[in-house]
Every structure is written in C-alpha cells, then in structure tokens.
mmCIF file with all atom_site columns, C-alpha atoms in Angstrom:
data_model
loop_
_atom_site.group_PDB
_atom_site.id
_atom_site.type_symbol
_atom_site.label_atom_id
_atom_site.label_alt_id
_atom_site.label_comp_id
_atom_site.label_asym_id
_atom_site.label_entity_id
_atom_site.label_seq_id
_atom_site.pdbx_PDB_ins_code
_atom_site.Cartn_x
_atom_site.Cartn_y
_atom_site.Cartn_z
_atom_site.occupancy
_atom_site.B_iso_or_equiv
_atom_site.pdbx_formal_charge
_atom_site.auth_seq_id
_atom_site.auth_comp_id
_atom_site.auth_asym_id
_atom_site.auth_atom_id
_atom_site.pdbx_PDB_model_num
ATOM 1   C CA . UNK F 1 1   ? 135.470 153.988 22.757 1.00 72.00 ? 20  UNK F CA 1
ATOM 2   C CA . UNK F 1 2   ? 137.751 155.513 25.388 1.00 77.00 ? 21  UNK F CA 1
ATOM 3   C CA . UNK F 1 3   ? 134.946 155.448 27.967 1.00 82.00 ? 22  UNK F CA 1
ATOM 4   C CA . UNK F 1 4   ? 134.951 151.653 27.853 1.00 80.00 ? 23  UNK F CA 1
ATOM 5   C CA . UNK F 1 5   ? 137.782 152.051 30.355 1.00 80.00 ? 24  UNK F CA 1
ATOM 6   C CA . UNK F 1 6   ? 135.767 153.088 33.435 1.00 78.00 ? 25  UNK F CA 1
ATOM 7   C CA . UNK F 1 7   ? 138.922 154.444 35.074 1.00 83.00 ? 26  UNK F CA 1
ATOM 8   C CA . UNK F 1 8   ? 139.634 156.961 32.292 1.00 84.00 ? 27  UNK F CA 1
ATOM 9   C CA . UNK F 1 9   ? 138.383 160.060 34.104 1.00 89.00 ? 28  UNK F CA 1
ATOM 10  C CA . UNK F 1 10  ? 139.477 162.346 31.269 1.00 90.00 ? 29  UNK F CA 1
ATOM 11  C CA . UNK F 1 11  ? 137.448 160.402 28.717 1.00 87.00 ? 30  UNK F CA 1
ATOM 12  C CA . UNK F 1 12  ? 134.406 160.339 31.007 1.00 88.00 ? 31  UNK F CA 1
ATOM 13  C CA . UNK F 1 13  ? 134.758 164.057 31.711 1.00 90.00 ? 32  UNK F CA 1
ATOM 14  C CA . UNK F 1 14  ? 134.866 164.846 28.003 1.00 89.00 ? 33  UNK F CA 1
ATOM 15  C CA . UNK F 1 15  ? 131.971 162.483 27.331 1.00 89.00 ? 34  UNK F CA 1
ATOM 16  C CA . UNK F 1 16  ? 129.918 164.099 30.089 1.00 90.00 ? 35  UNK F CA 1
ATOM 17  C CA . UNK F 1 17  ? 130.694 167.612 28.808 1.00 90.00 ? 36  UNK F CA 1
ATOM 18  C CA . UNK F 1 18  ? 129.356 166.721 25.358 1.00 88.00 ? 37  UNK F CA 1
ATOM 19  C CA . UNK F 1 19  ? 126.471 164.368 26.012 1.00 90.00 ? 38  UNK F CA 1
ATOM 20  C CA . UNK F 1 20  ? 124.930 165.489 29.309 1.00 92.00 ? 39  UNK F CA 1
ATOM 21  C CA . UNK F 1 21  ? 123.762 168.874 27.906 1.00 92.00 ? 40  UNK F CA 1
ATOM 22  C CA . UNK F 1 22  ? 122.607 167.231 24.686 1.00 90.00 ? 41  UNK F CA 1
ATOM 23  C CA . UNK F 1 23  ? 120.531 164.607 26.508 1.00 92.00 ? 42  UNK F CA 1
ATOM 24  C CA . UNK F 1 24  ? 119.079 167.283 28.783 1.00 92.00 ? 43  UNK F CA 1
ATOM 25  C CA . UNK F 1 25  ? 118.107 169.527 25.870 1.00 91.00 ? 44  UNK F CA 1
ATOM 26  C CA . UNK F 1 26  ? 116.551 166.592 24.030 1.00 90.00 ? 45  UNK F CA 1
ATOM 27  C CA . UNK F 1 27  ? 114.476 165.656 27.088 1.00 90.00 ? 46  UNK F CA 1
ATOM 28  C CA . UNK F 1 28  ? 113.409 169.289 27.464 1.00 90.00 ? 47  UNK F CA 1
ATOM 29  C CA . UNK F 1 29  ? 112.241 169.388 23.822 1.00 88.00 ? 48  UNK F CA 1
ATOM 30  C CA . UNK F 1 30  ? 109.926 166.514 24.747 1.00 87.00 ? 49  UNK F CA 1
ATOM 31  C CA . UNK F 1 31  ? 108.185 168.763 27.266 1.00 86.00 ? 50  UNK F CA 1
ATOM 32  C CA . UNK F 1 32  ? 109.884 167.501 30.416 1.00 89.00 ? 51  UNK F CA 1
ATOM 33  C CA . UNK F 1 33  ? 110.527 169.880 33.262 1.00 90.00 ? 52  UNK F CA 1
ATOM 34  C CA . UNK F 1 34  ? 113.968 170.470 34.748 1.00 92.00 ? 53  UNK F CA 1
ATOM 35  C CA . UNK F 1 35  ? 113.786 167.698 37.360 1.00 91.00 ? 54  UNK F CA 1
ATOM 36  C CA . UNK F 1 36  ? 112.387 165.128 34.933 1.00 92.00 ? 55  UNK F CA 1
ATOM 37  C CA . UNK F 1 37  ? 114.965 166.018 32.258 1.00 91.00 ? 56  UNK F CA 1
ATOM 38  C CA . UNK F 1 38  ? 117.740 165.678 34.849 1.00 93.00 ? 57  UNK F CA 1
ATOM 39  C CA . UNK F 1 39  ? 116.333 162.278 35.852 1.00 92.00 ? 58  UNK F CA 1
ATOM 40  C CA . UNK F 1 40  ? 116.347 161.130 32.224 1.00 92.00 ? 59  UNK F CA 1
ATOM 41  C CA . UNK F 1 41  ? 119.931 162.301 31.793 1.00 92.00 ? 60  UNK F CA 1
ATOM 42  C CA . UNK F 1 42  ? 121.010 160.502 34.943 1.00 93.00 ? 61  UNK F CA 1
ATOM 43  C CA . UNK F 1 43  ? 119.268 157.288 33.895 1.00 91.00 ? 62  UNK F CA 1
ATOM 44  C CA . UNK F 1 44  ? 120.954 157.468 30.505 1.00 91.00 ? 63  UNK F CA 1
ATOM 45  C CA . UNK F 1 45  ? 124.405 158.145 31.959 1.00 90.00 ? 64  UNK F CA 1
ATOM 46  C CA . UNK F 1 46  ? 124.081 155.227 34.385 1.00 90.00 ? 65  UNK F CA 1
ATOM 47  C CA . UNK F 1 47  ? 122.887 152.967 31.563 1.00 88.00 ? 66  UNK F CA 1
ATOM 48  C CA . UNK F 1 48  ? 125.764 154.061 29.334 1.00 87.00 ? 67  UNK F CA 1
ATOM 49  C CA . UNK F 1 49  ? 128.238 153.321 32.088 1.00 86.00 ? 68  UNK F CA 1
ATOM 50  C CA . UNK F 1 50  ? 126.696 149.886 32.627 1.00 85.00 ? 69  UNK F CA 1
ATOM 51  C CA . UNK F 1 51  ? 126.453 148.920 28.959 1.00 80.00 ? 70  UNK F CA 1
ATOM 52  C CA . UNK F 1 52  ? 129.329 150.669 27.169 1.00 81.00 ? 71  UNK F CA 1
ATOM 53  C CA . UNK F 1 53  ? 131.687 147.763 27.765 1.00 77.00 ? 72  UNK F CA 1
ATOM 54  C CA . UNK F 1 54  ? 129.420 145.618 25.572 1.00 77.00 ? 73  UNK F CA 1
ATOM 55  C CA . UNK F 1 55  ? 128.982 148.260 22.870 1.00 71.00 ? 74  UNK F CA 1
ATOM 56  C CA . UNK F 1 56  ? 130.868 147.246 19.742 1.00 71.00 ? 75  UNK F CA 1
ATOM 57  C CA . UNK F 1 57  ? 130.974 149.738 16.934 1.00 67.00 ? 76  UNK F CA 1
ATOM 58  C CA . UNK F 1 58  ? 129.740 148.069 13.788 1.00 70.00 ? 77  UNK F CA 1
ATOM 59  C CA . UNK F 1 59  ? 128.309 150.450 11.161 1.00 69.00 ? 78  UNK F CA 1
ATOM 60  C CA . UNK F 1 60  ? 126.234 147.583 9.762  1.00 73.00 ? 79  UNK F CA 1
ATOM 61  C CA . UNK F 1 61  ? 124.428 147.222 13.098 1.00 71.00 ? 80  UNK F CA 1
ATOM 62  C CA . UNK F 1 62  ? 124.196 150.923 13.823 1.00 71.00 ? 81  UNK F CA 1
ATOM 63  C CA . UNK F 1 63  ? 126.163 153.792 15.247 1.00 78.00 ? 82  UNK F CA 1
ATOM 64  C CA . UNK F 1 64  ? 126.637 155.080 18.756 1.00 79.00 ? 83  UNK F CA 1
ATOM 65  C CA . UNK F 1 65  ? 124.409 158.038 17.941 1.00 84.00 ? 84  UNK F CA 1
ATOM 66  C CA . UNK F 1 66  ? 121.526 155.703 17.059 1.00 83.00 ? 85  UNK F CA 1
ATOM 67  C CA . UNK F 1 67  ? 122.076 153.651 20.189 1.00 81.00 ? 86  UNK F CA 1
ATOM 68  C CA . UNK F 1 68  ? 122.070 156.793 22.340 1.00 85.00 ? 87  UNK F CA 1
ATOM 69  C CA . UNK F 1 69  ? 118.986 158.214 20.588 1.00 87.00 ? 88  UNK F CA 1
ATOM 70  C CA . UNK F 1 70  ? 117.084 154.954 21.112 1.00 87.00 ? 89  UNK F CA 1
ATOM 71  C CA . UNK F 1 71  ? 118.092 154.857 24.764 1.00 87.00 ? 90  UNK F CA 1
ATOM 72  C CA . UNK F 1 72  ? 116.980 158.412 25.564 1.00 90.00 ? 91  UNK F CA 1
ATOM 73  C CA . UNK F 1 73  ? 113.730 157.986 23.615 1.00 89.00 ? 92  UNK F CA 1
ATOM 74  C CA . UNK F 1 74  ? 112.981 154.779 25.518 1.00 89.00 ? 93  UNK F CA 1
ATOM 75  C CA . UNK F 1 75  ? 113.691 156.436 28.871 1.00 90.00 ? 94  UNK F CA 1
ATOM 76  C CA . UNK F 1 76  ? 111.341 159.310 28.000 1.00 89.00 ? 95  UNK F CA 1
ATOM 77  C CA . UNK F 1 77  ? 108.614 156.901 26.837 1.00 88.00 ? 96  UNK F CA 1
ATOM 78  C CA . UNK F 1 78  ? 109.026 154.857 30.007 1.00 86.00 ? 97  UNK F CA 1
ATOM 79  C CA . UNK F 1 79  ? 108.654 157.988 32.116 1.00 84.00 ? 98  UNK F CA 1
ATOM 80  C CA . UNK F 1 80  ? 105.460 158.954 30.266 1.00 79.00 ? 99  UNK F CA 1
ATOM 81  C CA . UNK F 1 81  ? 104.111 155.418 30.624 1.00 79.00 ? 100 UNK F CA 1
ATOM 82  C CA . UNK F 1 82  ? 104.959 155.308 34.314 1.00 77.00 ? 101 UNK F CA 1
ATOM 83  C CA . UNK F 1 83  ? 103.048 158.547 34.815 1.00 74.00 ? 102 UNK F CA 1
ATOM 84  C CA . UNK F 1 84  ? 100.153 156.958 32.926 1.00 64.00 ? 103 UNK F CA 1
ATOM 85  C CA . UNK F 1 85  ? 99.929  159.847 30.513 1.00 50.00 ? 104 UNK F CA 1
ATOM 86  C CA . UNK F 1 86  ? 97.353  159.634 27.801 1.00 50.00 ? 105 UNK F CA 1
ATOM 87  C CA . UNK F 1 87  ? 98.062  161.278 24.464 1.00 50.00 ? 106 UNK F CA 1
ATOM 88  C CA . UNK F 1 88  ? 95.469  163.561 22.926 1.00 50.00 ? 107 UNK F CA 1
ATOM 89  C CA . UNK F 1 89  ? 93.612  162.238 19.922 1.00 49.00 ? 108 UNK F CA 1
ATOM 90  C CA . UNK F 1 90  ? 92.103  165.408 18.475 1.00 47.00 ? 109 UNK F CA 1
ATOM 91  C CA . UNK F 1 91  ? 92.782  166.342 14.869 1.00 49.00 ? 110 UNK F CA 1
ATOM 92  C CA . UNK F 1 92  ? 94.150  169.711 16.001 1.00 47.00 ? 111 UNK F CA 1
ATOM 93  C CA . UNK F 1 93  ? 96.757  168.023 18.176 1.00 50.00 ? 112 UNK F CA 1
ATOM 94  C CA . UNK F 1 94  ? 97.792  165.710 15.346 1.00 48.00 ? 113 UNK F CA 1
ATOM 95  C CA . UNK F 1 95  ? 98.170  168.673 12.958 1.00 48.00 ? 114 UNK F CA 1
ATOM 96  C CA . UNK F 1 96  ? 100.359 170.521 15.476 1.00 50.00 ? 115 UNK F CA 1
ATOM 97  C CA . UNK F 1 97  ? 102.591 167.486 15.839 1.00 49.00 ? 116 UNK F CA 1
ATOM 98  C CA . UNK F 1 98  ? 103.069 167.248 12.087 1.00 46.00 ? 117 UNK F CA 1
ATOM 99  C CA . UNK F 1 99  ? 104.559 170.741 12.082 1.00 51.00 ? 118 UNK F CA 1
ATOM 100 C CA . UNK F 1 100 ? 107.178 169.848 14.688 1.00 59.00 ? 119 UNK F CA 1
ATOM 101 C CA . UNK F 1 101 ? 110.517 168.329 13.812 1.00 64.00 ? 120 UNK F CA 1
ATOM 102 C CA . UNK F 1 102 ? 110.629 164.565 14.090 1.00 71.00 ? 121 UNK F CA 1
ATOM 103 C CA . UNK F 1 103 ? 112.378 163.281 17.239 1.00 68.00 ? 122 UNK F CA 1
ATOM 104 C CA . UNK F 1 104 ? 115.246 161.910 15.154 1.00 77.00 ? 123 UNK F CA 1
ATOM 105 C CA . UNK F 1 105 ? 115.747 165.324 13.534 1.00 82.00 ? 124 UNK F CA 1
ATOM 106 C CA . UNK F 1 106 ? 115.725 167.055 16.909 1.00 83.00 ? 125 UNK F CA 1
ATOM 107 C CA . UNK F 1 107 ? 118.221 164.542 18.288 1.00 85.00 ? 126 UNK F CA 1
ATOM 108 C CA . UNK F 1 108 ? 120.494 164.892 15.244 1.00 85.00 ? 127 UNK F CA 1
ATOM 109 C CA . UNK F 1 109 ? 120.417 168.683 15.528 1.00 86.00 ? 128 UNK F CA 1
ATOM 110 C CA . UNK F 1 110 ? 121.269 168.569 19.227 1.00 87.00 ? 129 UNK F CA 1
ATOM 111 C CA . UNK F 1 111 ? 123.985 165.983 18.524 1.00 85.00 ? 130 UNK F CA 1
ATOM 112 C CA . UNK F 1 112 ? 125.691 168.323 16.078 1.00 87.00 ? 131 UNK F CA 1
ATOM 113 C CA . UNK F 1 113 ? 125.244 171.422 18.264 1.00 88.00 ? 132 UNK F CA 1
ATOM 114 C CA . UNK F 1 114 ? 126.776 169.803 21.342 1.00 88.00 ? 133 UNK F CA 1
ATOM 115 C CA . UNK F 1 115 ? 129.722 168.419 19.384 1.00 89.00 ? 134 UNK F CA 1
ATOM 116 C CA . UNK F 1 116 ? 130.263 171.851 17.863 1.00 90.00 ? 135 UNK F CA 1
ATOM 117 C CA . UNK F 1 117 ? 130.113 173.535 21.280 1.00 90.00 ? 136 UNK F CA 1
ATOM 118 C CA . UNK F 1 118 ? 132.639 171.072 22.660 1.00 91.00 ? 137 UNK F CA 1
ATOM 119 C CA . UNK F 1 119 ? 135.000 171.662 19.748 1.00 92.00 ? 138 UNK F CA 1
ATOM 120 C CA . UNK F 1 120 ? 134.601 175.433 20.103 1.00 94.00 ? 139 UNK F CA 1
ATOM 121 C CA . UNK F 1 121 ? 135.681 175.116 23.755 1.00 93.00 ? 140 UNK F CA 1
ATOM 122 C CA . UNK F 1 122 ? 138.764 173.166 22.670 1.00 93.00 ? 141 UNK F CA 1
ATOM 123 C CA . UNK F 1 123 ? 139.665 175.657 19.942 1.00 95.00 ? 142 UNK F CA 1
ATOM 124 C CA . UNK F 1 124 ? 139.172 178.562 22.339 1.00 95.00 ? 143 UNK F CA 1
ATOM 125 C CA . UNK F 1 125 ? 141.883 177.094 24.564 1.00 94.00 ? 144 UNK F CA 1
ATOM 126 C CA . UNK F 1 126 ? 144.311 176.902 21.612 1.00 95.00 ? 145 UNK F CA 1
ATOM 127 C CA . UNK F 1 127 ? 144.038 180.406 20.191 1.00 95.00 ? 146 UNK F CA 1
ATOM 128 C CA . UNK F 1 128 ? 144.724 183.829 21.654 1.00 95.00 ? 147 UNK F CA 1
ATOM 129 C CA . UNK F 1 129 ? 141.863 185.467 23.467 1.00 95.00 ? 148 UNK F CA 1
ATOM 130 C CA . UNK F 1 130 ? 141.646 188.361 20.966 1.00 95.00 ? 149 UNK F CA 1
ATOM 131 C CA . UNK F 1 131 ? 141.597 185.935 18.057 1.00 96.00 ? 150 UNK F CA 1
ATOM 132 C CA . UNK F 1 132 ? 138.729 183.955 19.527 1.00 95.00 ? 151 UNK F CA 1
ATOM 133 C CA . UNK F 1 133 ? 136.874 187.150 20.451 1.00 95.00 ? 152 UNK F CA 1
ATOM 134 C CA . UNK F 1 134 ? 137.085 188.399 16.853 1.00 95.00 ? 153 UNK F CA 1
ATOM 135 C CA . UNK F 1 135 ? 135.887 185.007 15.596 1.00 94.00 ? 154 UNK F CA 1
ATOM 136 C CA . UNK F 1 136 ? 133.033 184.973 18.083 1.00 94.00 ? 155 UNK F CA 1
ATOM 137 C CA . UNK F 1 137 ? 131.866 188.470 17.198 1.00 93.00 ? 156 UNK F CA 1
ATOM 138 C CA . UNK F 1 138 ? 132.002 187.889 13.453 1.00 93.00 ? 157 UNK F CA 1
ATOM 139 C CA . UNK F 1 139 ? 131.028 184.220 13.025 1.00 92.00 ? 158 UNK F CA 1
ATOM 140 C CA . UNK F 1 140 ? 129.029 183.229 16.091 1.00 89.00 ? 159 UNK F CA 1
ATOM 141 C CA . UNK F 1 141 ? 127.374 186.550 16.941 1.00 91.00 ? 160 UNK F CA 1
ATOM 142 C CA . UNK F 1 142 ? 127.082 187.428 13.216 1.00 90.00 ? 161 UNK F CA 1
ATOM 143 C CA . UNK F 1 143 ? 128.087 191.033 13.699 1.00 91.00 ? 162 UNK F CA 1
ATOM 144 C CA . UNK F 1 144 ? 128.983 193.078 10.598 1.00 92.00 ? 163 UNK F CA 1
ATOM 145 C CA . UNK F 1 145 ? 132.595 192.976 9.431  1.00 92.00 ? 164 UNK F CA 1
ATOM 146 C CA . UNK F 1 146 ? 133.062 196.726 9.750  1.00 94.00 ? 165 UNK F CA 1
ATOM 147 C CA . UNK F 1 147 ? 131.739 196.732 13.313 1.00 94.00 ? 166 UNK F CA 1
ATOM 148 C CA . UNK F 1 148 ? 134.000 193.875 14.406 1.00 93.00 ? 167 UNK F CA 1
ATOM 149 C CA . UNK F 1 149 ? 137.055 195.401 12.745 1.00 95.00 ? 168 UNK F CA 1
ATOM 150 C CA . UNK F 1 150 ? 136.437 198.727 14.464 1.00 95.00 ? 169 UNK F CA 1
ATOM 151 C CA . UNK F 1 151 ? 135.887 197.119 17.865 1.00 94.00 ? 170 UNK F CA 1
ATOM 152 C CA . UNK F 1 152 ? 138.906 194.821 17.547 1.00 95.00 ? 171 UNK F CA 1
ATOM 153 C CA . UNK F 1 153 ? 141.162 197.398 15.817 1.00 96.00 ? 172 UNK F CA 1
ATOM 154 C CA . UNK F 1 154 ? 141.920 195.173 12.836 1.00 95.00 ? 173 UNK F CA 1
ATOM 155 C CA . UNK F 1 155 ? 141.556 195.165 9.075  1.00 94.00 ? 174 UNK F CA 1
ATOM 156 C CA . UNK F 1 156 ? 138.966 193.183 7.184  1.00 93.00 ? 175 UNK F CA 1
ATOM 157 C CA . UNK F 1 157 ? 141.736 191.009 5.765  1.00 94.00 ? 176 UNK F CA 1
ATOM 158 C CA . UNK F 1 158 ? 142.933 190.148 9.284  1.00 95.00 ? 177 UNK F CA 1
ATOM 159 C CA . UNK F 1 159 ? 139.401 189.257 10.327 1.00 93.00 ? 178 UNK F CA 1
ATOM 160 C CA . UNK F 1 160 ? 138.896 187.029 7.277  1.00 94.00 ? 179 UNK F CA 1
ATOM 161 C CA . UNK F 1 161 ? 142.185 185.241 8.039  1.00 95.00 ? 180 UNK F CA 1
ATOM 162 C CA . UNK F 1 162 ? 141.098 184.703 11.646 1.00 95.00 ? 181 UNK F CA 1
ATOM 163 C CA . UNK F 1 163 ? 137.793 183.288 10.471 1.00 94.00 ? 182 UNK F CA 1
ATOM 164 C CA . UNK F 1 164 ? 139.557 180.917 8.077  1.00 95.00 ? 183 UNK F CA 1
ATOM 165 C CA . UNK F 1 165 ? 142.169 179.734 10.615 1.00 95.00 ? 184 UNK F CA 1
ATOM 166 C CA . UNK F 1 166 ? 139.715 179.180 13.464 1.00 95.00 ? 185 UNK F CA 1
ATOM 167 C CA . UNK F 1 167 ? 137.223 177.474 11.137 1.00 94.00 ? 186 UNK F CA 1
ATOM 168 C CA . UNK F 1 168 ? 140.012 175.143 9.973  1.00 94.00 ? 187 UNK F CA 1
ATOM 169 C CA . UNK F 1 169 ? 140.907 174.282 13.579 1.00 94.00 ? 188 UNK F CA 1
ATOM 170 C CA . UNK F 1 170 ? 137.246 173.748 14.367 1.00 93.00 ? 189 UNK F CA 1
ATOM 171 C CA . UNK F 1 171 ? 136.874 171.405 11.392 1.00 92.00 ? 190 UNK F CA 1
ATOM 172 C CA . UNK F 1 172 ? 139.911 169.427 12.517 1.00 93.00 ? 191 UNK F CA 1
ATOM 173 C CA . UNK F 1 173 ? 138.495 169.074 16.040 1.00 91.00 ? 192 UNK F CA 1
ATOM 174 C CA . UNK F 1 174 ? 135.116 167.961 14.691 1.00 89.00 ? 193 UNK F CA 1
ATOM 175 C CA . UNK F 1 175 ? 136.831 165.399 12.478 1.00 88.00 ? 194 UNK F CA 1
ATOM 176 C CA . UNK F 1 176 ? 138.929 164.090 15.391 1.00 86.00 ? 195 UNK F CA 1
ATOM 177 C CA . UNK F 1 177 ? 135.828 163.817 17.553 1.00 80.00 ? 196 UNK F CA 1
ATOM 178 C CA . UNK F 1 178 ? 133.910 161.996 14.824 1.00 77.00 ? 197 UNK F CA 1
ATOM 179 C CA . UNK F 1 179 ? 136.759 159.499 14.436 1.00 73.00 ? 198 UNK F CA 1
ATOM 180 C CA . UNK F 1 180 ? 136.767 158.791 18.182 1.00 60.00 ? 199 UNK F CA 1
#
C-alpha cells in the first residue's frame, strides 16, 4: 500500500528488493533466458507502477499476490504468443508437465522465499554479526550443532537461544510484512 505514493522511494526500494528477484526467478522457471526474464520483470514493474494507484485491497476480490501472479503469467504468455511458439502435443511432453509443480505453486513458493530473504536481511541488520553467523551456520546452512558450537566458541544452550531469538525476530518481520 505504501507504494501507492510514487514519491516514497523507501517503499519502492523495499518493494523492488522483494519482488524483482521473485518475478525474475518465476520467469526463469518458465524457461525464459536471462534477457527475456529481465524484460518480463521490467514490464511487470512498469505495469505495477502504472496500476498500483487503482489497486484496492479487498480479500473478497483477491489479494495482491494473486494480482501479481496473474500479471506475470499474462506477460509470459504474451511473450510466448508474440514469438509464435507452438506447444508440443506428444503424450511424453504432457506426462513430463504433470510431474512439474503447477505455476501457482511455483509462484507461491517463490513468494514465500523472497519475503523470507527480505526479512532475513532486515534481521541481520538488527543483531550482532556473530549472532547472525551462528544462526546462519546452524539454521540456514544446517550444520551440526557440535560443529557450529566449536567454530563459534559457544555452548549448545547459547546456540539454541540464538536460534530461538533470531527465529522470533524473523517471525515478527514476516508478520509485519504480511500486514503491509
């Protein structure tokens, strides 16, 4: 909602940091090369800037996530149509497609990952470097407790407390972001 104010550079910067990588990754999962994925992202960002002032959040009509997913899917379909691509009709191709995640599932996964990455960046700025490093080694990199404790010169209890505190902060950031 903050990006409705086109002059709010902070809001647009935060929006760009979250959604640009997500849109790019989604386009790439659709088989687009770097340049085409960048084009899709740019088209989406321009469209968002043009239409966000008319976007009214109404859960009965749909959420921002659905609006964004529809927009990026349409841009990708338009690109394929403009290139006059024909889809394969063989049974083998259809079977392979059934094994892939549905586009909505891919988009939802990317949506969550990018929001999580953004919140991790925010939390990283709020905690001491050693605290975040211990959290990263144990939770993100999934290294064994004993290994992390030895490397960071801490007890298991200290590491568990760090995990709990940083996870709490992360949850708060995710909740704040969801409310925005």
